Coordinates of C-alpha atoms and ligand atoms in Angstrom, one line a residue:
M1 CA 100.7 250.6 60.6
P2 CA 99.9 247.6 58.4
D3 CA 101.2 246.7 55.0
Q4 CA 103.2 249.7 54.2
H5 CA 106.2 249.1 52.0
I6 CA 109.5 250.8 52.9
L7 CA 112.7 250.8 50.8
I8 CA 115.9 251.2 52.9
A9 CA 118.9 252.4 51.1
D10 CA 122.3 252.7 52.7
D11 CA 125.7 251.4 51.7
E12 CA 126.5 250.4 55.3
T13 CA 125.1 246.9 55.8
D14 CA 124.8 247.3 59.6
I15 CA 122.6 250.3 59.3
R16 CA 120.5 248.7 56.6
E17 CA 119.9 245.5 58.6
M18 CA 119.2 247.4 61.8
L19 CA 116.6 249.6 60.2
A20 CA 115.1 246.6 58.3
S21 CA 114.6 244.5 61.4
L22 CA 113.3 247.6 63.3
F23 CA 110.6 248.2 60.7
E24 CA 109.8 244.6 60.1
E25 CA 109.1 244.2 63.8
E26 CA 106.7 247.2 63.5
G27 CA 104.8 245.3 60.7
F28 CA 106.1 247.0 57.7
R29 CA 107.2 245.3 54.5
V30 CA 110.9 246.2 53.9
S31 CA 113.2 246.1 50.8
Q32 CA 116.8 247.0 50.8
A33 CA 119.2 248.7 48.4
K34 CA 122.9 249.3 48.9
N35 CA 123.5 252.0 46.4
G36 CA 121.7 254.6 44.2
A37 CA 121.4 252.3 41.2
E38 CA 119.6 249.7 43.3
V39 CA 117.2 252.3 44.5
L40 CA 116.3 253.3 41.0
A41 CA 116.0 249.7 39.9
E42 CA 113.8 248.8 42.9
V43 CA 111.5 251.8 42.2
K44 CA 111.2 250.8 38.6
K45 CA 110.4 247.3 39.6
T46 CA 108.0 247.9 42.5
G47 CA 106.7 251.2 41.2
K48 CA 103.6 252.5 42.9
D49 CA 103.7 249.8 45.6
L50 CA 106.5 251.7 47.5
D51 CA 105.2 253.9 50.3
L52 CA 108.5 255.3 51.5
I53 CA 112.2 255.4 50.7
M54 CA 114.7 255.9 53.5
M55 CA 117.9 256.9 51.9
D56 CA 121.4 257.8 52.9
V57 CA 122.8 260.9 51.3
R58 CA 126.2 259.5 50.9
M59 CA 126.4 256.4 48.8
P60 CA 129.3 255.2 46.8
D61 CA 128.0 255.3 43.3
M62 CA 125.5 258.2 43.4
D63 CA 124.7 260.5 46.2
G64 CA 121.2 260.7 47.6
L65 CA 120.5 264.1 46.1
T66 CA 121.2 262.7 42.6
V67 CA 118.9 259.8 43.3
L68 CA 116.2 262.1 44.5
K69 CA 116.5 264.1 41.3
Q70 CA 116.4 261.0 39.1
L71 CA 113.4 259.7 40.9
K72 CA 111.7 263.0 40.2
D73 CA 112.8 263.1 36.6
S74 CA 111.5 259.6 36.1
G75 CA 108.1 260.5 37.4
S76 CA 108.4 258.7 40.7
G77 CA 108.8 262.0 42.6
D78 CA 105.7 261.4 44.7
I79 CA 107.1 258.6 46.7
P80 CA 108.1 260.2 50.0
V81 CA 111.8 260.1 50.7
L82 CA 113.3 260.3 54.1
I83 CA 116.9 261.4 53.9
M84 CA 119.5 260.2 56.3
T85 CA 122.5 262.3 56.9
A86 CA 125.6 261.4 58.8
Y87 CA 126.2 264.8 60.2
G88 CA 123.3 266.8 58.9
S89 CA 125.3 269.5 57.2
S90 CA 122.9 272.4 56.7
G91 CA 123.6 272.7 53.0
V92 CA 122.7 269.1 52.1
T93 CA 119.7 269.2 54.3
I94 CA 118.3 272.3 52.8
K95 CA 119.0 271.0 49.3
A96 CA 117.4 267.7 50.0
M97 CA 114.3 269.4 51.4
Q98 CA 114.2 271.7 48.4
Q99 CA 114.4 268.8 46.1
G100 CA 111.4 267.4 47.7
A101 CA 112.6 265.1 50.4
E102 CA 109.9 264.6 52.9
D103 CA 112.0 264.9 56.0
F104 CA 115.4 263.8 57.3
L105 CA 117.1 261.8 60.0
T106 CA 120.5 262.3 61.4
K107 CA 122.8 259.4 62.0
P108 CA 123.7 257.7 64.3
F109 CA 120.2 256.8 65.4
D110 CA 120.4 256.9 69.2
D111 CA 116.7 256.4 69.7
P112 CA 115.0 253.8 67.4
D113 CA 111.6 254.8 68.8
A114 CA 112.1 258.3 67.4
V115 CA 112.9 256.9 64.0
V116 CA 109.8 254.8 63.9
H117 CA 107.8 257.8 65.2
K118 CA 109.1 259.9 62.4
V119 CA 108.2 257.4 59.8
N120 CA 104.7 257.0 61.2
R121 CA 104.3 260.7 61.2
I122 CA 105.2 260.8 57.5
F123 CA 102.5 258.3 56.7
E124 CA 99.9 260.1 58.9
H125 CA 100.9 263.3 57.2
R126 CA 100.5 261.8 53.8
N127 CA 97.1 260.5 54.6
L128 CA 96.0 263.8 55.9
T129 CA 97.2 266.0 53.0
K130 CA 98.5 265.9 49.5
E131 CA 99.9 269.4 49.8
V132 CA 103.4 268.0 50.1
A133 CA 103.7 267.8 46.3
D134 CA 103.7 271.6 46.3
L135 CA 106.7 271.7 48.5
K136 CA 108.9 270.3 45.8
S137 CA 111.0 273.0 44.5
K138 CA 111.9 273.7 40.9
L139 CA 114.8 275.6 42.2
T140 CA 118.4 274.7 41.7
A141 CA 120.0 277.7 43.4
E142 CA 122.7 277.0 46.0
P143 CA 122.2 278.4 49.5
G144 CA 124.6 281.4 49.3
E145 CA 125.9 281.4 52.8
K146 CA 126.9 278.8 55.2
I147 CA 124.7 278.3 58.2
I148 CA 126.5 276.4 60.9
G149 CA 124.7 274.2 63.4
N150 CA 123.4 270.7 63.6
S151 CA 121.3 270.9 66.8
G152 CA 117.6 269.8 66.8
P153 CA 116.3 273.4 66.7
M154 CA 118.6 274.3 63.8
Q155 CA 117.5 271.2 61.9
E156 CA 114.0 272.4 62.2
I157 CA 115.1 275.8 60.8
Y158 CA 116.7 274.0 57.8
K159 CA 113.5 272.1 57.2
Q160 CA 111.5 275.3 57.3
I161 CA 113.8 277.1 54.9
G162 CA 113.7 274.2 52.5
K163 CA 109.9 274.3 52.5
V164 CA 109.5 278.0 52.1
A165 CA 112.3 278.4 49.6
S166 CA 110.1 277.7 46.7
S167 CA 107.2 279.9 47.9
D168 CA 106.8 283.6 47.4
A169 CA 105.2 284.0 50.7
T170 CA 106.2 286.8 53.1
V171 CA 108.4 285.6 55.9
L172 CA 108.9 287.1 59.3
I173 CA 112.1 286.1 61.1
S174 CA 112.1 286.6 64.8
G175 CA 114.7 286.0 67.4
E176 CA 117.0 287.7 69.8
T177 CA 119.9 289.8 68.7
G178 CA 122.8 288.0 67.0
T179 CA 120.9 284.7 66.4
G180 CA 121.4 284.8 62.6
K181 CA 118.2 286.4 61.4
E182 CA 119.9 288.3 58.6
L183 CA 121.9 285.2 57.6
I184 CA 118.6 283.3 57.2
A185 CA 117.2 286.2 55.2
N186 CA 120.2 285.9 52.8
V187 CA 119.6 282.2 52.4
L188 CA 115.9 282.6 51.9
H189 CA 116.6 285.1 49.1
S190 CA 119.3 283.0 47.4
T191 CA 117.1 279.9 47.4
S192 CA 114.0 281.7 46.1
R193 CA 112.8 282.3 42.6
Y194 CA 113.7 286.0 43.2
S195 CA 117.3 285.1 43.6
R196 CA 118.2 286.5 40.2
G197 CA 117.0 289.9 41.3
P198 CA 118.6 292.0 44.0
L199 CA 118.3 291.6 47.8
I200 CA 117.8 295.1 49.2
K201 CA 118.1 295.6 52.9
V202 CA 116.6 298.4 55.0
N203 CA 117.2 298.8 58.7
C204 CA 114.0 300.4 59.9
A205 CA 115.6 301.4 63.2
A206 CA 118.3 303.4 61.7
L207 CA 116.2 306.3 60.3
P208 CA 113.6 308.7 61.6
E209 CA 110.1 308.5 60.1
T210 CA 110.3 310.8 57.1
L211 CA 113.7 309.6 56.0
L212 CA 112.7 306.0 56.4
E213 CA 109.5 306.5 54.3
S214 CA 111.4 308.2 51.5
E215 CA 114.1 305.5 51.7
L216 CA 111.4 302.8 51.4
F217 CA 109.0 304.4 48.9
G218 CA 111.2 307.0 47.2
H219 CA 110.1 310.6 46.6
E220 CA 109.5 313.0 43.8
M221 CA 111.4 316.2 43.4
G222 CA 110.3 318.7 46.0
A223 CA 108.3 316.2 48.0
F224 CA 109.7 317.7 51.2
T225 CA 112.4 320.2 52.1
G226 CA 115.7 318.9 50.9
A227 CA 114.2 316.6 48.3
A228 CA 116.0 318.3 45.5
K229 CA 115.8 315.3 43.1
M230 CA 113.5 312.4 42.4
R231 CA 114.7 309.3 44.2
K232 CA 113.7 305.7 43.8
G233 CA 112.9 303.9 47.0
R234 CA 114.2 300.6 48.2
F235 CA 111.0 298.8 47.2
E236 CA 111.4 300.0 43.6
M237 CA 115.1 299.0 43.7
A238 CA 114.1 295.5 44.9
D239 CA 111.7 294.9 42.0
K240 CA 111.9 291.3 40.9
G241 CA 114.1 290.6 43.9
S242 CA 113.6 290.6 47.7
I243 CA 113.5 293.3 50.2
F244 CA 114.7 292.7 53.8
L245 CA 113.0 294.9 56.3
D246 CA 115.3 294.6 59.3
E247 CA 114.0 295.6 62.8
V248 CA 110.6 296.0 61.4
G249 CA 109.2 296.4 64.9
E250 CA 110.7 299.9 65.1
M251 CA 108.5 301.5 62.5
T252 CA 106.1 304.2 63.6
L253 CA 102.4 303.6 63.2
S254 CA 102.2 306.0 60.3
T255 CA 105.0 304.2 58.4
Q256 CA 103.3 300.9 59.3
R257 CA 100.1 302.1 57.6
K258 CA 102.0 302.9 54.4
L259 CA 103.8 299.6 54.4
L260 CA 100.6 297.8 54.9
R261 CA 99.2 299.4 51.8
V262 CA 102.2 298.4 49.8
L263 CA 101.8 294.8 50.9
Q264 CA 98.1 294.7 50.2
E265 CA 98.3 296.3 46.8
R266 CA 101.8 295.5 45.6
M267 CA 102.0 299.1 44.6
I268 CA 104.1 301.9 45.9
D269 CA 103.5 305.7 46.0
R270 CA 106.6 307.8 46.0
L271 CA 106.4 310.5 48.6
G272 CA 104.8 313.5 46.8
G273 CA 104.0 311.2 43.8
T274 CA 100.7 310.8 42.2
I275 CA 101.0 307.6 40.1
P276 CA 101.3 304.3 41.9
I277 CA 104.1 302.1 40.7
K278 CA 103.6 298.3 40.5
I279 CA 106.2 296.1 42.1
D280 CA 106.9 292.4 42.3
V281 CA 109.0 291.9 45.4
R282 CA 109.4 289.1 47.9
V283 CA 109.2 290.6 51.4
I284 CA 111.3 289.2 54.2
S285 CA 111.3 291.0 57.6
A286 CA 113.0 290.5 60.9
T287 CA 112.5 291.7 64.4
N288 CA 114.0 291.0 67.8
R289 CA 110.8 292.3 69.5
D290 CA 107.8 290.2 70.4
L291 CA 105.4 291.7 67.9
E292 CA 102.4 290.2 69.5
Q293 CA 103.2 292.0 72.6
E294 CA 103.7 295.2 70.7
I295 CA 100.3 294.7 69.2
E296 CA 98.8 294.4 72.7
A297 CA 100.5 297.6 73.6
G298 CA 99.1 299.4 70.6
K299 CA 102.5 299.9 69.0
F300 CA 102.2 297.5 66.1
R301 CA 99.3 297.1 63.7
P302 CA 97.8 293.6 63.8
D303 CA 96.8 293.8 60.1
L304 CA 100.4 294.5 59.2
F305 CA 101.6 291.7 61.4
F306 CA 99.4 289.2 59.7
R307 CA 100.7 290.4 56.3
L308 CA 104.3 290.1 57.4
N309 CA 103.9 286.9 59.3
V310 CA 102.5 284.6 56.6
I311 CA 105.4 282.3 57.4
S312 CA 107.3 282.8 60.6
I313 CA 110.7 281.5 61.4
H314 CA 111.9 281.8 64.9
M315 CA 115.6 281.7 65.5
P316 CA 116.3 280.0 68.8
P317 CA 118.8 281.7 71.1
L318 CA 122.2 280.0 71.3
R319 CA 121.8 279.0 75.0
E320 CA 119.0 276.7 73.8
R321 CA 121.2 275.0 71.3
K322 CA 124.5 274.7 73.0
D323 CA 125.3 271.6 70.9
D324 CA 126.0 274.0 68.1
I325 CA 128.8 275.8 70.0
P326 CA 131.7 273.4 69.1
L327 CA 130.8 273.5 65.4
L328 CA 130.4 277.3 65.4
V329 CA 133.7 277.7 67.3
E330 CA 135.5 275.6 64.7
H331 CA 133.9 277.6 61.9
F332 CA 134.9 281.0 63.5
L333 CA 138.4 279.8 64.2
D334 CA 138.7 279.0 60.6
K335 CA 137.2 282.3 59.5
H336 CA 139.2 284.5 61.9
R337 CA 142.8 283.5 61.6
Y338 CA 145.6 285.4 63.4
T339 CA 147.2 286.4 60.1
Q340 CA 146.1 285.5 56.6
S341 CA 148.7 282.7 56.4
S342 CA 148.2 281.4 59.9
P343 CA 146.4 278.0 60.3
P344 CA 143.2 278.1 62.4
A345 CA 144.0 278.5 66.1
H346 CA 143.4 275.6 68.5
I347 CA 141.2 275.9 71.5
S348 CA 142.0 274.2 74.8
R349 CA 139.5 271.9 76.3
E350 CA 139.0 274.0 79.3
A351 CA 138.3 277.0 77.2
M352 CA 135.7 275.1 75.2
E353 CA 134.0 274.0 78.4
A354 CA 133.8 277.7 79.5
L355 CA 132.2 278.6 76.2
L356 CA 129.7 275.8 76.6
D357 CA 129.0 277.0 80.1
Y358 CA 128.3 280.5 79.2
D359 CA 124.8 281.8 78.3
W360 CA 125.6 284.0 75.3
P361 CA 123.1 286.9 75.6
G362 CA 124.5 288.3 72.3
N363 CA 124.1 284.8 70.8
V364 CA 126.2 283.8 67.7
R365 CA 127.4 287.3 67.1
E366 CA 128.8 287.5 70.6
L367 CA 130.5 284.1 70.1
E368 CA 132.0 285.1 66.9
N369 CA 133.3 288.4 68.4
S370 CA 134.7 286.5 71.4
I371 CA 136.6 284.1 69.2
Q372 CA 137.9 286.8 67.0
R373 CA 139.2 288.7 70.0
A374 CA 140.6 285.7 71.7
V375 CA 142.6 284.8 68.6
V376 CA 144.2 288.2 68.7
D377 CA 144.7 288.0 72.4
A378 CA 146.5 284.7 72.2
R379 CA 148.5 285.9 69.2
G380 CA 147.6 282.9 67.2
G381 CA 148.5 280.4 69.9
T382 CA 146.2 278.0 71.6
L383 CA 143.2 279.7 73.1
T384 CA 142.6 279.2 76.8
S385 CA 139.9 280.6 79.0
R386 CA 142.1 283.5 79.9
N387 CA 141.8 284.7 76.4
F388 CA 138.1 285.0 76.9
N389 CA 136.2 287.3 79.1
L390 CA 133.2 285.3 80.1
S391 CA 133.2 285.8 83.9
G392 CA 129.8 287.4 83.9
K393 CA 131.4 290.5 85.4
R394 CA 131.4 292.3 82.1
E395 CA 129.6 295.6 82.0
R396 CA 126.5 295.0 79.9
V397 CA 124.2 297.7 78.6
N398 CA 120.6 296.8 77.9
I399 CA 118.6 298.8 75.4
G400 CA 115.1 298.0 74.7
S401 CA 113.8 294.6 75.5
N402 CA 116.1 292.3 73.5
N403 CA 119.2 294.3 72.7
A404 CA 122.3 294.3 74.8
F405 CA 126.0 295.0 74.2
Y406 CA 129.1 294.7 76.2
V407 CA 131.2 297.6 77.0
D408 CA 134.5 295.7 76.5
Q409 CA 133.3 294.7 73.1
L410 CA 132.8 298.3 72.1
V411 CA 136.1 299.4 73.5
N412 CA 137.7 296.5 71.7
S413 CA 136.2 297.6 68.4
R414 CA 137.9 301.0 69.0
V415 CA 134.8 303.0 69.4
K416 CA 135.0 306.7 69.7
L417 CA 133.5 308.1 72.8
E418 CA 131.6 311.0 71.2
Q419 CA 130.2 308.8 68.6
A420 CA 129.2 306.1 71.1
M421 CA 127.5 308.6 73.4
S422 CA 125.6 310.1 70.5
S423 CA 124.4 306.7 69.3
F424 CA 123.4 305.8 72.8
E425 CA 121.5 309.0 73.2
K426 CA 119.7 308.3 69.9
M427 CA 118.8 304.8 70.9
L428 CA 117.4 306.0 74.2
L429 CA 115.4 308.7 72.4
M430 CA 114.0 306.2 70.0
E431 CA 113.1 303.7 72.7
A432 CA 111.4 306.4 74.8
L433 CA 109.4 307.5 71.8
R434 CA 108.5 304.0 71.0
Q435 CA 107.4 303.3 74.5
S436 CA 105.3 306.4 74.5
A437 CA 103.8 305.7 71.1
D438 CA 105.5 308.8 69.7
D439 CA 104.0 311.1 72.4
E440 CA 107.0 313.5 72.7
E441 CA 105.8 314.9 76.0
A442 CA 105.5 311.4 77.6
A443 CA 108.9 310.5 76.1
A444 CA 110.5 313.6 77.6
E445 CA 109.0 312.6 81.0
I446 CA 110.4 309.1 80.7
L447 CA 113.9 310.4 80.1
G448 CA 113.6 313.1 82.7
I449 CA 114.1 316.0 80.3
T450 CA 112.0 318.9 79.2
L451 CA 110.0 318.7 76.0
R452 CA 112.1 321.4 74.5
D453 CA 115.3 319.5 75.3
L454 CA 113.9 316.3 73.8
Q455 CA 112.9 318.1 70.6
Q456 CA 116.3 319.7 70.2
R457 CA 118.0 316.4 70.7
I458 CA 115.7 314.7 68.1
R459 CA 116.5 317.5 65.7
R460 CA 120.2 317.0 66.2
H461 CA 120.0 313.3 65.3
R462 CA 118.1 314.1 62.1
Ligands
ATP1 N1 124.2 279.6 62.4 C1 125.2 280.4 62.1 N2 126.3 280.0 61.4 C2 127.3 280.8 61.1 N3 127.3 282.1 61.3 C3 126.2 282.6 62.0 C4 125.1 281.8 62.4 N4 124.3 282.6 63.0 C5 124.8 283.8 63.0 N5 126.0 283.9 62.4 C6 126.8 285.0 62.3 O1 126.7 285.8 63.4 C7 126.6 287.2 63.1 C8 125.2 287.7 63.5 O2 124.2 287.2 62.7 P1 123.0 288.1 62.1 O3 123.5 289.4 61.7 O4 122.4 287.3 61.0 O5 122.1 288.2 63.4 P2 120.7 288.9 63.6 O6 119.8 288.0 64.2 O7 120.3 289.6 62.4 O8 121.1 290.0 64.8 P3 120.5 291.4 65.1 O9 119.1 291.2 65.7 O10 121.4 292.0 66.2 O11 120.5 292.2 63.8 C9 126.8 287.3 61.6 O12 128.2 287.5 61.4 C10 126.5 285.9 61.1 O13 127.1 285.6 59.9
MG2 MG1 120.2 291.7 62.0

């Protein structure tokens, strides 16, 4: 690409020189800066002639985020900035994207072609659209929770979060169980302009239809048997904040219809109520189902899907980003210590290899549980593969399409048999009803029981 001018800022001479010669060879004009002050000075001097700044986040005098901010404050915020991070910590990356960085690169650069490609892509993108200016966020909120992971797929997730943080758009987070959907929802809320309001969570799988609807929309006194008092719904509670609709794929078609109306009109009707109530709520939802498949099967409304899925974030399963395992293990060893005063446990190399080998059907949650159990099992000593139970011989129970749990995990968490059987029964009932689109007769047939029996069981769970 001819005659584009790039400023390369890094305190390490080797990296600066390497990048400079790389881009000069590609025909770019290149300037260099070795600290934040030089970046600002160069921008002041060269002004509009600069087409891109490639900048390290860690520089001795001023970190890259501060420079980004100053550039913006001084009215030079429209020069695209490509941030370079040494070990792309999620916090810094999200922040940089939020503050309007165009993209980021992780050092060391193993593949110079990829670096050049990324830069070219930025220029192409710039030429195609000016929308990037909108991505710049006015937000200063810190991401509330730590997301661990530095793999390619996670870096994409950070970029997406950074970009949607400043928008009010409805976000649908998909992904298998335990991949961190709720964690992402928390971060989306805490980085949004709704972060001063509450984040209200509703698990749509946990309640039968009427209760869920009253939970979501509230009810007036006497709206149904047992509604002795007026009750505000979660949408009302979430006003000026966010609502997180977890397992949104489990809603019945009738509840879906009501939800659609709320999203379209930004108004709710309490059950039994007559006056609609206006609400200002950011909606974030999550599902471990493939909703497009559910639409095909007639179990999910396409119009609702499009409302929920304005922005979609797909959490990749852990087996597709195994590079993250060592960082996650380190994080969980630090989090789950043997006693409060114990140092983080060590893990043997051979155990780490076993963890890297394993496929993690329960994803990050399963990894976290395994670490926590192994620490107890090893009584705070070094963890070996014997402290883990990853042989693949574990009894696994599958429910629905994407949910699974391990029996040993349940027993380890001191589950009570009666309670477990009852929850399991409920899950089976719900899944059968879902698969039969709420046709009770068909559900009874699936489960091999009579209709009467099915209805009795459903009643018990209510
Ligand atoms: N990238 C991550 N870094 C740190 N912790 C994580 C990460 N991903 C998930 N976790 C942790 O793993 C556990 C499961 O995550 P979370 O509840 O967000 O998953 P989920 O996708 O909502 O699962 P489900 O579909 O089963 O509800 C939580 O304790 C969460 O903090
Ligand atoms: Mg969840």
